[in-house]
């Protein structure tokens, strides 16, 4: 019998339970965890594993369900045809569900982030407006009214300032408030936002040009850290690259000083001196008197650099040519990723090099015109984004700020879904102790990784702080919401137990005369060997 979705509006739990008890022994199915659940609260409706286990017993099987089983297509048809099915479909009910909330996982103190929500209306919805509330703990961050309609899907997006949030992890709850619908468990969703005290990546363009604009946009798309850009349009005047809002020199200097990755397009020596960045991407363009040679420079990729994989299989020599280069001489320990030739003739000149000194990594780009790759689109745009992503990854790989051996794939999961951790430490995956704590106390577990480097942990609904053995910690959450609470298509239909039941086949253990024949044969062999004097 299914023990998952009966408590939804219109569910016929008591009627189904009484019927199941009259049919024989009751075995529950639904949740992957397989724990006994005599109340309709599990967050999934999985039939396959329980049905396979029950079929092994050889007894007649009758499935009692509301028919909304999510893995019917995965159950072998011959197995499903041998079992009986009694369905108790839930009665139609009016419900409004908050089915999705999206937002960035990382932001910087003072940023304004965009939050998207999706509301689904089942049955007849109220025609007046709905009210959405975003809160963390008791602090209300935003309250907005959204229009409602009769049936259908409502998509809305809102701007959420983070000025009231301190640095760290914040579990933000999006909830439809003052809503008296049939199912309250689908009225809220969770979203985890990490606020960094300072931007992880800072791009400074002095002055700004096309390369700076395309580089900022690409870094923002591929980086897993908050990104902030500043452009100097005139001496002593800084503006934010995203909004062109004025920025003070002190704000720019502080961001550059505390960034993990500092990217300087042009020149800003005063901002480099005090920077503690573990990665620096320098991109001079002749601002301090370097020689710039303008021509059509066609690029070739080296296979002996840490970022060579970014351009594998791409026709780099067919990409749009660069517009100008600055002659450079790589050091003996420097690697070279890209070289150029003028009009595809003459000597090759290095234009993209990297080096590491201690714990600091640097990349030097001595050419302008890479923006043409992104502007053209197609494979050249793909190559540009791959080059930016690989460079950012290498620059940030000099030191791991957490040293964590594993990290969660998703920090928020739905009810009855496992938290999945992926191995990120050196060497092969190994069992790793982990401790989860919440307001109710602490629990310890061990992450046991499979061949793909993933490990699963199942937790009850709640918000947890986890701490890994050695180093690494963070926040994860299991929300009350489940797709199980929403009305779904009935996948099972009533039918009686097939005449060809699971125990229609005969096994050797049912033939008692076969055991007697075997014993007689063995005894005869023993008697014959003794008569012949054999042992």
Short mmCIF file of C-alpha atoms in Angstrom, two decimals:
data_model
loop_
_atom_site.label_atom_id
_atom_site.label_comp_id
_atom_site.label_asym_id
_atom_site.label_seq_id
_atom_site.Cartn_x
_atom_site.Cartn_y
_atom_site.Cartn_z
CA UNK A 1 0.00 0.00 0.00
CA UNK A 2 1.22 3.49 -0.88
CA UNK A 3 2.05 5.77 2.05
CA UNK A 4 2.89 9.08 0.47
CA UNK A 5 0.26 11.23 -1.15
CA UNK A 6 -2.96 10.41 0.68
CA UNK A 7 -2.93 13.47 2.94
CA UNK A 8 -3.35 15.86 0.04
CA UNK A 9 -6.67 17.62 -0.52
CA UNK A 10 -9.28 15.08 -1.59
CA UNK A 11 -7.15 12.13 -0.50
CA UNK A 12 -9.05 8.99 0.62
CA UNK A 13 -6.53 7.71 3.16
CA UNK A 14 -8.85 6.09 5.69
CA UNK A 15 -10.93 4.36 3.02
CA UNK A 16 -7.82 2.99 1.30
CA UNK A 17 -6.22 1.85 4.57
CA UNK A 18 -9.33 -0.04 5.70
CA UNK A 19 -9.54 -1.77 2.31
CA UNK A 20 -5.84 -2.75 2.38
CA UNK A 21 -6.21 -4.35 5.81
CA UNK A 22 -9.01 -6.60 4.54
CA UNK A 23 -6.89 -7.86 1.64
CA UNK A 24 -4.03 -9.34 3.69
CA UNK A 25 -0.66 -8.27 5.06
CA UNK A 26 0.04 -4.60 4.42
CA UNK A 27 3.46 -3.49 3.13
CA UNK A 28 4.14 0.18 2.55
CA UNK A 29 5.77 1.68 -0.54
CA UNK A 30 6.48 5.17 -1.79
CA UNK A 31 9.69 6.60 -0.32
CA UNK A 32 13.11 5.43 -1.52
CA UNK A 33 14.33 5.21 2.07
CA UNK A 34 12.01 2.29 2.71
CA UNK A 35 11.36 3.29 6.32
CA UNK A 36 8.02 2.22 7.86
CA UNK A 37 5.50 5.00 7.28
CA UNK A 38 1.97 4.38 8.45
CA UNK A 39 0.94 8.00 7.87
CA UNK A 40 0.52 9.66 4.45
CA UNK A 41 3.53 11.97 4.73
CA UNK A 42 6.26 10.55 2.49
CA UNK A 43 7.42 12.86 -0.26
CA UNK A 44 7.56 10.36 -3.15
CA UNK A 45 5.45 7.64 -4.82
CA UNK A 46 7.84 4.95 -6.02
CA UNK A 47 6.31 1.54 -6.72
CA UNK A 48 9.07 -0.35 -8.56
CA UNK A 49 11.48 -1.37 -5.75
CA UNK A 50 8.70 -2.53 -3.42
CA UNK A 51 6.92 -4.43 -6.19
CA UNK A 52 10.07 -6.32 -7.20
CA UNK A 53 10.69 -7.30 -3.57
CA UNK A 54 7.09 -8.42 -3.08
CA UNK A 55 7.12 -10.51 -6.28
CA UNK A 56 10.05 -12.54 -4.92
CA UNK A 57 7.79 -13.91 -2.17
CA UNK A 58 5.60 -15.74 -4.71
CA UNK A 59 2.38 -14.52 -3.08
CA UNK A 60 -0.52 -12.76 -4.82
CA UNK A 61 -0.02 -8.99 -4.79
CA UNK A 62 -2.58 -6.21 -4.74
CA UNK A 63 -1.42 -2.58 -5.04
CA UNK A 64 -3.56 -0.05 -3.18
CA UNK A 65 -2.85 3.49 -4.35
CA UNK A 66 -4.38 6.75 -5.46
CA UNK A 67 -2.95 5.94 -8.91
CA UNK A 68 -0.49 8.84 -8.97
CA UNK A 69 2.68 6.73 -9.08
CA UNK A 70 5.72 8.40 -10.63
CA UNK A 71 7.74 5.37 -11.76
CA UNK A 72 5.11 3.22 -13.50
CA UNK A 73 7.06 3.46 -16.76
CA UNK A 74 10.08 1.87 -15.06
CA UNK A 75 8.16 -1.20 -13.81
CA UNK A 76 8.41 -4.21 -16.17
CA UNK A 77 5.01 -4.62 -17.87
CA UNK A 78 4.97 -8.40 -17.30
CA UNK A 79 5.39 -7.82 -13.56
CA UNK A 80 2.70 -5.15 -13.43
CA UNK A 81 0.28 -7.36 -15.36
CA UNK A 82 0.46 -10.09 -12.68
CA UNK A 83 -0.58 -7.86 -9.76
CA UNK A 84 -3.98 -6.53 -8.85
CA UNK A 85 -4.60 -2.80 -8.51
CA UNK A 86 -7.15 -0.99 -6.35
CA UNK A 87 -7.12 2.75 -6.81
CA UNK A 88 -8.76 5.44 -4.70
CA UNK A 89 -8.27 8.60 -6.78
CA UNK A 90 -8.31 11.79 -4.80
CA UNK A 91 -11.20 14.16 -5.29
CA UNK A 92 -10.55 17.38 -7.25
CA UNK A 93 -9.64 20.30 -4.98
CA UNK A 94 -8.73 23.94 -5.50
CA UNK A 95 -5.10 24.61 -4.68
CA UNK A 96 -2.46 27.29 -5.25
CA UNK A 97 1.16 26.11 -5.13
CA UNK A 98 4.47 27.95 -5.12
CA UNK A 99 6.29 25.51 -7.38
CA UNK A 100 9.58 27.30 -8.03
CA UNK A 101 11.87 29.98 -6.62
CA UNK A 102 15.13 30.89 -8.34
CA UNK A 103 17.94 33.26 -7.50
CA UNK A 104 21.73 33.48 -7.45
CA UNK A 105 23.62 31.29 -5.01
CA UNK A 106 26.22 33.99 -4.31
CA UNK A 107 26.07 37.73 -3.85
CA UNK A 108 28.14 40.51 -2.31
CA UNK A 109 27.04 42.68 0.60
CA UNK A 110 24.96 45.51 -0.81
CA UNK A 111 24.11 43.78 -4.10
CA UNK A 112 20.59 43.69 -5.51
CA UNK A 113 19.66 40.23 -6.75
CA UNK A 114 16.80 39.09 -8.97
CA UNK A 115 14.42 36.47 -7.57
CA UNK A 116 12.04 34.55 -9.80
CA UNK A 117 8.97 32.64 -8.62
CA UNK A 118 6.44 30.38 -10.30
CA UNK A 119 2.93 29.86 -8.95
CA UNK A 120 0.61 27.15 -10.29
CA UNK A 121 -3.15 27.34 -9.86
CA UNK A 122 -5.21 24.16 -9.77
CA UNK A 123 -8.97 24.32 -10.01
CA UNK A 124 -10.61 27.67 -9.37
CA UNK A 125 -8.20 30.21 -7.91
CA UNK A 126 -9.20 33.41 -6.14
CA UNK A 127 -9.44 36.31 -8.55
CA UNK A 128 -7.89 38.83 -6.17
CA UNK A 129 -4.12 39.25 -5.84
CA UNK A 130 -1.84 36.87 -4.00
CA UNK A 131 0.82 38.11 -1.59
CA UNK A 132 4.38 36.77 -1.76
CA UNK A 133 6.75 37.17 1.16
CA UNK A 134 10.51 36.58 1.31
CA UNK A 135 11.95 36.18 4.79
CA UNK A 136 14.94 34.76 6.63
CA UNK A 137 14.06 33.78 10.16
CA UNK A 138 11.85 36.57 11.50
CA UNK A 139 13.26 39.19 9.17
CA UNK A 140 10.94 40.05 6.28
CA UNK A 141 13.04 40.96 3.26
CA UNK A 142 10.32 41.62 0.71
CA UNK A 143 6.53 41.57 0.43
CA UNK A 144 4.81 41.92 -2.93
CA UNK A 145 1.34 41.39 -4.35
CA UNK A 146 1.14 39.28 -7.49
CA UNK A 147 -1.83 38.93 -9.78
CA UNK A 148 -3.87 35.72 -9.74
CA UNK A 149 -5.88 34.07 -12.46
CA UNK A 150 -8.28 31.20 -12.80
CA UNK A 151 -6.04 28.25 -13.61
CA UNK A 152 -2.65 28.31 -15.26
CA UNK A 153 0.85 29.39 -14.28
CA UNK A 154 2.00 32.75 -12.90
CA UNK A 155 5.66 33.80 -13.39
CA UNK A 156 7.02 36.83 -11.56
CA UNK A 157 10.47 38.26 -10.82
CA UNK A 158 11.48 40.74 -8.13
CA UNK A 159 14.55 42.75 -7.20
CA UNK A 160 15.78 41.98 -3.69
CA UNK A 161 18.35 44.30 -2.05
CA UNK A 162 20.77 42.47 0.25
CA UNK A 163 21.69 45.50 2.35
CA UNK A 164 19.99 44.03 5.42
CA UNK A 165 21.90 40.73 5.25
CA UNK A 166 25.30 40.12 6.79
CA UNK A 167 28.00 37.93 5.32
CA UNK A 168 27.40 34.18 5.47
CA UNK A 169 24.70 31.67 4.50
CA UNK A 170 21.05 32.71 4.59
CA UNK A 171 18.16 30.28 4.06
CA UNK A 172 15.45 32.45 2.53
CA UNK A 173 11.85 31.25 2.57
CA UNK A 174 9.49 32.34 -0.19
CA UNK A 175 5.90 31.95 0.98
CA UNK A 176 2.39 32.76 -0.20
CA UNK A 177 0.87 34.42 2.87
CA UNK A 178 -2.73 34.80 4.00
CA UNK A 179 -3.69 31.99 1.67
CA UNK A 180 -6.46 29.62 2.73
CA UNK A 181 -6.16 26.93 0.12
CA UNK A 182 -6.55 23.18 0.42
CA UNK A 183 -2.84 22.22 0.69
CA UNK A 184 -0.55 24.39 2.88
CA UNK A 185 2.58 22.26 2.33
CA UNK A 186 3.12 23.58 -1.21
CA UNK A 187 2.78 27.26 -0.29
CA UNK A 188 6.49 27.82 0.45
CA UNK A 189 9.91 27.07 -1.05
CA UNK A 190 13.46 27.56 0.24
CA UNK A 191 16.46 29.22 -1.39
CA UNK A 192 20.01 29.39 -0.01
CA UNK A 193 21.92 32.63 -0.61
CA UNK A 194 25.53 33.08 0.44
CA UNK A 195 26.57 36.68 1.08
CA UNK A 196 30.28 37.37 0.60
CA UNK A 197 31.74 40.39 2.46
CA UNK A 198 33.60 41.41 -0.71
CA UNK A 199 33.39 40.38 -4.37
CA UNK A 200 35.22 37.20 -5.26
CA UNK A 201 36.17 38.52 -8.70
CA UNK A 202 36.87 42.20 -9.38
CA UNK A 203 37.45 43.53 -12.90
CA UNK A 204 38.93 46.99 -13.25
CA UNK A 205 38.95 48.63 -16.69
CA UNK A 206 41.12 51.71 -16.98
CA UNK A 207 40.08 52.88 -19.47
CA UNK A 208 37.10 50.85 -20.62
CA UNK A 209 36.93 49.31 -24.09
CA UNK A 210 35.13 46.53 -25.95
CA UNK A 211 37.39 43.82 -24.58
CA UNK A 212 36.63 44.93 -21.02
CA UNK A 213 32.87 44.88 -21.62
CA UNK A 214 32.80 41.39 -23.13
CA UNK A 215 35.27 40.06 -20.55
CA UNK A 216 33.13 41.30 -17.65
CA UNK A 217 29.99 39.74 -19.07
CA UNK A 218 31.70 36.39 -19.69
CA UNK A 219 33.33 36.23 -16.24
CA UNK A 220 29.98 36.96 -14.65
CA UNK A 221 28.42 34.09 -16.61
CA UNK A 222 31.06 31.45 -15.88
CA UNK A 223 32.44 32.31 -12.43
CA UNK A 224 31.06 30.70 -9.28
CA UNK A 225 31.89 33.78 -7.20
CA UNK A 226 30.31 37.24 -6.93
CA UNK A 227 31.68 39.45 -9.69
CA UNK A 228 31.98 43.22 -9.62
CA UNK A 229 33.40 45.50 -12.31
CA UNK A 230 34.56 49.12 -12.29
CA UNK A 231 35.41 51.28 -15.28
CA UNK A 232 37.34 54.57 -15.31
CA UNK A 233 35.71 56.72 -17.96
CA UNK A 234 37.80 59.79 -17.08
CA UNK A 235 40.64 60.51 -14.63
CA UNK A 236 39.49 60.13 -11.03
CA UNK A 237 35.97 59.03 -11.97
CA UNK A 238 34.92 55.39 -11.45
CA UNK A 239 31.61 53.77 -12.33
CA UNK A 240 30.14 50.31 -11.75
CA UNK A 241 30.23 48.36 -15.00
CA UNK A 242 26.83 46.77 -14.45
CA UNK A 243 24.79 49.87 -13.67
CA UNK A 244 27.20 52.76 -14.48
CA UNK A 245 26.45 54.13 -11.02
CA UNK A 246 29.27 56.33 -9.63
CA UNK A 247 31.76 54.56 -7.34
CA UNK A 248 34.29 56.14 -5.02
CA UNK A 249 38.00 55.50 -5.36
CA UNK A 250 38.00 54.03 -1.85
CA UNK A 251 35.31 51.48 -2.75
CA UNK A 252 37.28 50.43 -5.82
CA UNK A 253 40.52 50.16 -3.85
CA UNK A 254 38.88 48.14 -1.08
CA UNK A 255 37.28 45.71 -3.55
CA UNK A 256 40.59 45.25 -5.37
CA UNK A 257 42.46 44.74 -2.11
CA UNK A 258 40.15 41.99 -0.82
CA UNK A 259 39.26 40.18 -4.07
CA UNK A 260 40.16 36.54 -4.67
CA UNK A 261 40.74 37.24 -8.36
CA UNK A 262 41.76 40.67 -9.64
CA UNK A 263 41.41 41.37 -13.37
CA UNK A 264 42.92 44.61 -14.67
CA UNK A 265 42.18 45.63 -18.25
CA UNK A 266 44.46 48.54 -19.00
CA UNK A 267 46.55 49.87 -16.15
CA UNK A 268 45.90 50.53 -12.47
CA UNK A 269 49.24 50.05 -10.65
CA UNK A 270 47.97 51.75 -7.49
CA UNK A 271 45.33 49.04 -7.11
CA UNK A 272 47.74 46.15 -7.59
CA UNK A 273 50.20 47.04 -4.83
CA UNK A 274 48.03 46.20 -1.85
CA UNK A 275 45.94 43.44 -3.41
CA UNK A 276 45.83 40.10 -1.60
CA UNK A 277 44.32 38.29 -4.59
CA UNK A 278 45.51 34.75 -5.17
CA UNK A 279 44.97 35.22 -8.90
CA UNK A 280 45.71 38.20 -11.16
CA UNK A 281 44.77 38.61 -14.80
CA UNK A 282 46.67 41.50 -16.35
CA UNK A 283 45.62 42.82 -19.74
CA UNK A 284 47.70 45.87 -20.79
CA UNK A 285 46.77 47.84 -23.89
CA UNK A 286 49.60 50.36 -24.30
CA UNK A 287 48.39 52.77 -21.59
CA UNK A 288 51.88 53.07 -20.07
CA UNK A 289 53.76 53.46 -23.33
CA UNK A 290 54.08 49.83 -24.42
CA UNK A 291 54.46 49.31 -28.14
CA UNK A 292 51.18 48.27 -29.79
CA UNK A 293 51.37 46.67 -33.22
CA UNK A 294 48.09 46.92 -35.12
CA UNK A 295 47.39 44.27 -37.76
CA UNK A 296 45.28 41.19 -38.43
CA UNK A 297 46.74 38.70 -35.95
CA UNK A 298 45.52 35.11 -36.30
CA UNK A 299 45.66 32.90 -33.22
CA UNK A 300 47.07 29.41 -32.69
CA UNK A 301 46.56 27.41 -29.49
CA UNK A 302 49.35 25.62 -27.65
CA UNK A 303 48.82 22.09 -26.34
CA UNK A 304 51.24 22.54 -23.43
CA UNK A 305 49.41 24.88 -21.08
CA UNK A 306 47.03 24.40 -18.13
CA UNK A 307 44.14 25.86 -20.15
CA UNK A 308 44.81 24.02 -23.42
CA UNK A 309 41.67 21.91 -22.98
CA UNK A 310 39.44 24.99 -23.40
CA UNK A 311 40.10 25.17 -27.15
CA UNK A 312 40.47 21.49 -28.05
CA UNK A 313 38.57 20.65 -31.21
CA UNK A 314 37.81 24.29 -32.09
CA UNK A 315 39.09 25.91 -35.33
CA UNK A 316 41.01 28.64 -33.54
CA UNK A 317 42.94 29.67 -36.65
CA UNK A 318 39.60 30.45 -38.32
CA UNK A 319 38.37 32.73 -35.54
CA UNK A 320 38.26 36.49 -36.21
CA UNK A 321 41.77 37.99 -36.05
CA UNK A 322 42.93 40.09 -33.11
CA UNK A 323 43.37 43.80 -33.76
CA UNK A 324 46.67 44.59 -31.98
CA UNK A 325 49.35 42.98 -29.85
CA UNK A 326 51.98 44.08 -27.36
CA UNK A 327 55.36 42.34 -27.82
CA UNK A 328 56.29 40.38 -24.68
CA UNK A 329 59.04 37.97 -23.65
CA UNK A 330 57.80 35.07 -21.48
CA UNK A 331 60.00 34.02 -18.57
CA UNK A 332 61.71 30.63 -18.46
CA UNK A 333 59.06 29.23 -16.10
CA UNK A 334 56.08 30.78 -17.89
CA UNK A 335 53.65 28.74 -19.96
CA UNK A 336 52.28 30.00 -23.28
CA UNK A 337 48.67 29.26 -24.22
CA UNK A 338 48.19 31.34 -27.38
CA UNK A 339 50.48 32.62 -30.11
CA UNK A 340 49.70 34.81 -33.14
CA UNK A 341 50.95 35.38 -36.66
CA UNK A 342 50.45 38.52 -38.70
CA UNK A 343 48.12 37.64 -41.58
CA UNK A 344 49.02 33.97 -40.96
CA UNK A 345 52.63 34.61 -42.01
CA UNK A 346 55.87 35.30 -40.25
CA UNK A 347 57.14 34.42 -36.80
CA UNK A 348 54.81 33.31 -34.02
CA UNK A 349 54.50 35.75 -31.13
CA UNK A 350 53.22 34.82 -27.64
CA UNK A 351 50.19 36.80 -26.45
CA UNK A 352 48.68 34.70 -23.64
CA UNK A 353 51.03 33.52 -20.90
CA UNK A 354 50.83 32.45 -17.26
CA UNK A 355 53.07 31.93 -14.28
CA UNK A 356 52.96 31.11 -10.58
CA UNK A 357 55.04 32.74 -7.86
CA UNK A 358 54.51 31.18 -4.46
CA UNK A 359 50.77 30.96 -3.92
CA UNK A 360 49.89 33.67 -6.46
CA UNK A 361 49.06 32.92 -10.07
CA UNK A 362 49.18 35.43 -12.89
CA UNK A 363 47.99 35.48 -16.49
CA UNK A 364 49.15 38.10 -18.98
CA UNK A 365 47.12 38.84 -22.12
CA UNK A 366 49.07 41.00 -24.55
CA UNK A 367 46.52 41.45 -27.35
CA UNK A 368 43.32 43.32 -28.07
CA UNK A 369 40.38 42.13 -30.14
CA UNK A 370 39.28 38.99 -28.32
CA UNK A 371 35.84 40.58 -28.09
CA UNK A 372 35.45 39.81 -31.79
CA UNK A 373 35.27 36.11 -30.94
CA UNK A 374 32.30 36.64 -28.63
CA UNK A 375 30.64 39.15 -30.95
CA UNK A 376 30.71 36.82 -33.96
CA UNK A 377 28.91 33.96 -32.22
CA UNK A 378 29.05 30.28 -33.08
CA UNK A 379 32.21 28.31 -32.35
CA UNK A 380 34.29 31.46 -31.80
CA UNK A 381 31.93 32.59 -29.04
CA UNK A 382 32.10 29.11 -27.52
CA UNK A 383 35.89 29.29 -27.66
CA UNK A 384 35.92 32.70 -25.99
CA UNK A 385 33.72 31.57 -23.12
CA UNK A 386 35.74 28.38 -22.68
CA UNK A 387 38.98 30.37 -22.63
CA UNK A 388 37.62 32.77 -20.00
CA UNK A 389 36.24 29.94 -17.87
CA UNK A 390 39.47 27.92 -17.99
CA UNK A 391 41.59 30.98 -17.17
CA UNK A 392 39.41 31.95 -14.20
CA UNK A 393 39.46 28.36 -12.94
CA UNK A 394 43.26 28.14 -13.15
CA UNK A 395 43.78 31.51 -11.46
CA UNK A 396 41.49 30.58 -8.57
CA UNK A 397 43.07 27.14 -8.26
CA UNK A 398 46.20 28.41 -6.54
CA UNK A 399 44.68 27.91 -3.13
CA UNK A 400 41.38 26.52 -1.91
CA UNK A 401 39.89 28.82 0.69
CA UNK A 402 38.00 25.96 2.34
CA UNK A 403 40.13 22.89 1.68
CA UNK A 404 36.90 20.86 1.71
CA UNK A 405 37.11 17.28 0.45
CA UNK A 406 33.45 17.29 -0.61
CA UNK A 407 30.69 19.74 -1.35
CA UNK A 408 26.91 19.45 -1.82
CA UNK A 409 25.68 19.33 -5.40
CA UNK A 410 22.50 21.16 -4.36
CA UNK A 411 22.19 22.96 -1.06
CA UNK A 412 18.36 22.77 -0.96
CA UNK A 413 16.44 19.60 -1.85
CA UNK A 414 12.76 18.74 -1.81
CA UNK A 415 11.07 16.51 0.74
CA UNK A 416 12.20 12.84 0.55
CA UNK A 417 15.06 13.69 -1.81
CA UNK A 418 18.63 12.89 -0.74
CA UNK A 419 21.37 15.45 -0.24
CA UNK A 420 24.12 14.55 -2.71
CA UNK A 421 27.75 15.36 -1.97
CA UNK A 422 30.46 15.15 -4.63
CA UNK A 423 34.10 14.43 -3.92
CA UNK A 424 36.38 17.45 -4.50
CA UNK A 425 39.50 16.40 -2.60
CA UNK A 426 42.80 15.14 -3.90
CA UNK A 427 43.07 11.52 -4.96
CA UNK A 428 40.25 9.03 -5.18
CA UNK A 429 37.06 9.26 -3.10
CA UNK A 430 37.28 7.92 0.44
CA UNK A 431 34.67 7.56 3.21
CA UNK A 432 34.29 10.90 4.95
CA UNK A 433 32.72 11.63 8.33
CA UNK A 434 30.15 14.41 8.42
CA UNK A 435 28.16 16.01 11.24
CA UNK A 436 24.79 17.72 10.82
CA UNK A 437 23.37 20.05 13.46
CA UNK A 438 20.09 21.90 13.78
CA UNK A 439 17.90 23.28 16.56
CA UNK A 440 16.98 19.72 17.61
CA UNK A 441 20.55 18.54 18.11
CA UNK A 442 23.33 16.83 16.20
CA UNK A 443 23.67 13.68 14.15
CA UNK A 444 26.76 12.05 12.68
CA UNK A 445 27.01 10.13 9.44
CA UNK A 446 29.57 8.89 6.95
CA UNK A 447 29.67 9.86 3.29
CA UNK A 448 30.40 6.76 1.22
CA UNK A 449 31.15 7.75 -2.36
CA UNK A 450 30.32 5.64 -5.39
CA UNK A 451 32.42 5.22 -8.51
CA UNK A 452 31.33 8.61 -9.85
CA UNK A 453 32.40 10.37 -6.65
CA UNK A 454 28.90 11.00 -5.25
CA UNK A 455 27.45 10.14 -1.84
CA UNK A 456 23.86 10.46 -0.59
CA UNK A 457 22.52 11.42 2.83
CA UNK A 458 18.84 11.47 3.76
CA UNK A 459 17.64 13.97 6.35
CA UNK A 460 14.24 14.99 7.70
CA UNK A 461 12.73 18.32 6.75
CA UNK A 462 14.78 21.15 8.27
CA UNK A 463 17.81 23.43 7.95
CA UNK A 464 21.20 22.00 8.90
CA UNK A 465 24.76 23.18 9.37
CA UNK A 466 27.17 20.50 8.20
CA UNK A 467 30.82 20.04 9.12
CA UNK A 468 33.08 17.63 7.25
CA UNK A 469 35.95 15.69 8.73
CA UNK A 470 39.17 17.69 8.40
CA UNK A 471 37.76 20.92 6.98
CA UNK A 472 34.75 22.16 5.11
CA UNK A 473 31.37 23.30 6.38
CA UNK A 474 28.24 25.00 5.17
CA UNK A 475 24.45 25.06 5.24
CA UNK A 476 21.96 22.70 3.59
CA UNK A 477 18.20 22.41 3.81
CA UNK A 478 15.43 19.90 3.15
CA UNK A 479 12.20 21.72 2.42
CA UNK A 480 8.64 20.65 3.18
CA UNK A 481 7.63 21.05 -0.46
CA UNK A 482 7.30 18.00 -2.71
CA UNK A 483 5.86 17.55 -6.19
CA UNK A 484 3.84 14.79 -4.51
CA UNK A 485 1.50 17.40 -3.04
CA UNK A 486 0.44 18.63 -6.49
CA UNK A 487 -2.36 17.01 -8.51
CA UNK A 488 -0.86 14.64 -11.08
CA UNK A 489 -1.96 12.25 -13.78
CA UNK A 490 -3.37 8.93 -12.59
CA UNK A 491 -0.92 6.34 -13.95
CA UNK A 492 -2.46 3.14 -12.49
CA UNK A 493 -5.82 1.69 -13.40
CA UNK A 494 -7.93 -0.84 -11.48
CA UNK A 495 -7.63 -4.47 -12.47
CA UNK A 496 -7.89 -7.80 -10.57
CA UNK A 497 -5.04 -10.19 -9.82
CA UNK A 498 -4.08 -12.05 -12.99
CA UNK A 499 -4.89 -15.76 -13.19
CA UNK A 500 -1.20 -16.28 -13.84
CA UNK A 501 0.01 -15.20 -10.45
CA UNK A 502 3.55 -14.71 -9.37
CA UNK A 503 3.59 -18.21 -7.85
CA UNK A 504 2.28 -19.92 -11.00
CA UNK A 505 5.76 -21.23 -11.73
CA UNK A 506 6.98 -24.32 -9.91
CA UNK A 507 10.38 -24.58 -8.28
CA UNK A 508 12.36 -27.67 -7.41
CA UNK A 509 11.80 -27.28 -3.67
CA UNK A 510 8.13 -28.21 -4.20
CA UNK A 511 9.07 -31.66 -5.61
CA UNK A 512 9.62 -33.77 -2.47
CA UNK A 513 10.12 -36.96 -4.51
CA UNK A 514 13.14 -35.31 -6.16
CA UNK A 515 14.86 -35.00 -2.77
CA UNK A 516 14.11 -38.68 -2.07
CA UNK A 517 15.58 -39.70 -5.44
CA UNK A 518 18.76 -37.72 -4.76
CA UNK A 519 19.19 -39.28 -1.33
CA UNK A 520 18.60 -42.77 -2.74
CA UNK A 521 21.18 -42.18 -5.47
CA UNK A 522 23.81 -40.96 -3.02
CA UNK A 523 23.16 -43.90 -0.68
CA UNK A 524 23.43 -46.35 -3.59
CA UNK A 525 26.74 -44.85 -4.66
CA UNK A 526 28.10 -45.21 -1.10
CA UNK A 527 26.98 -48.85 -0.85
CA UNK A 528 28.54 -49.71 -4.25
CA UNK A 529 31.87 -48.07 -3.39
CA UNK A 530 32.00 -50.01 -0.10
CA UNK A 531 31.31 -53.32 -1.89
CA UNK A 532 34.20 -52.62 -4.27
CA UNK A 533 36.55 -51.77 -1.43
CA UNK A 534 36.74 -48.11 -2.37
CA UNK A 535 36.63 -45.27 0.07
#
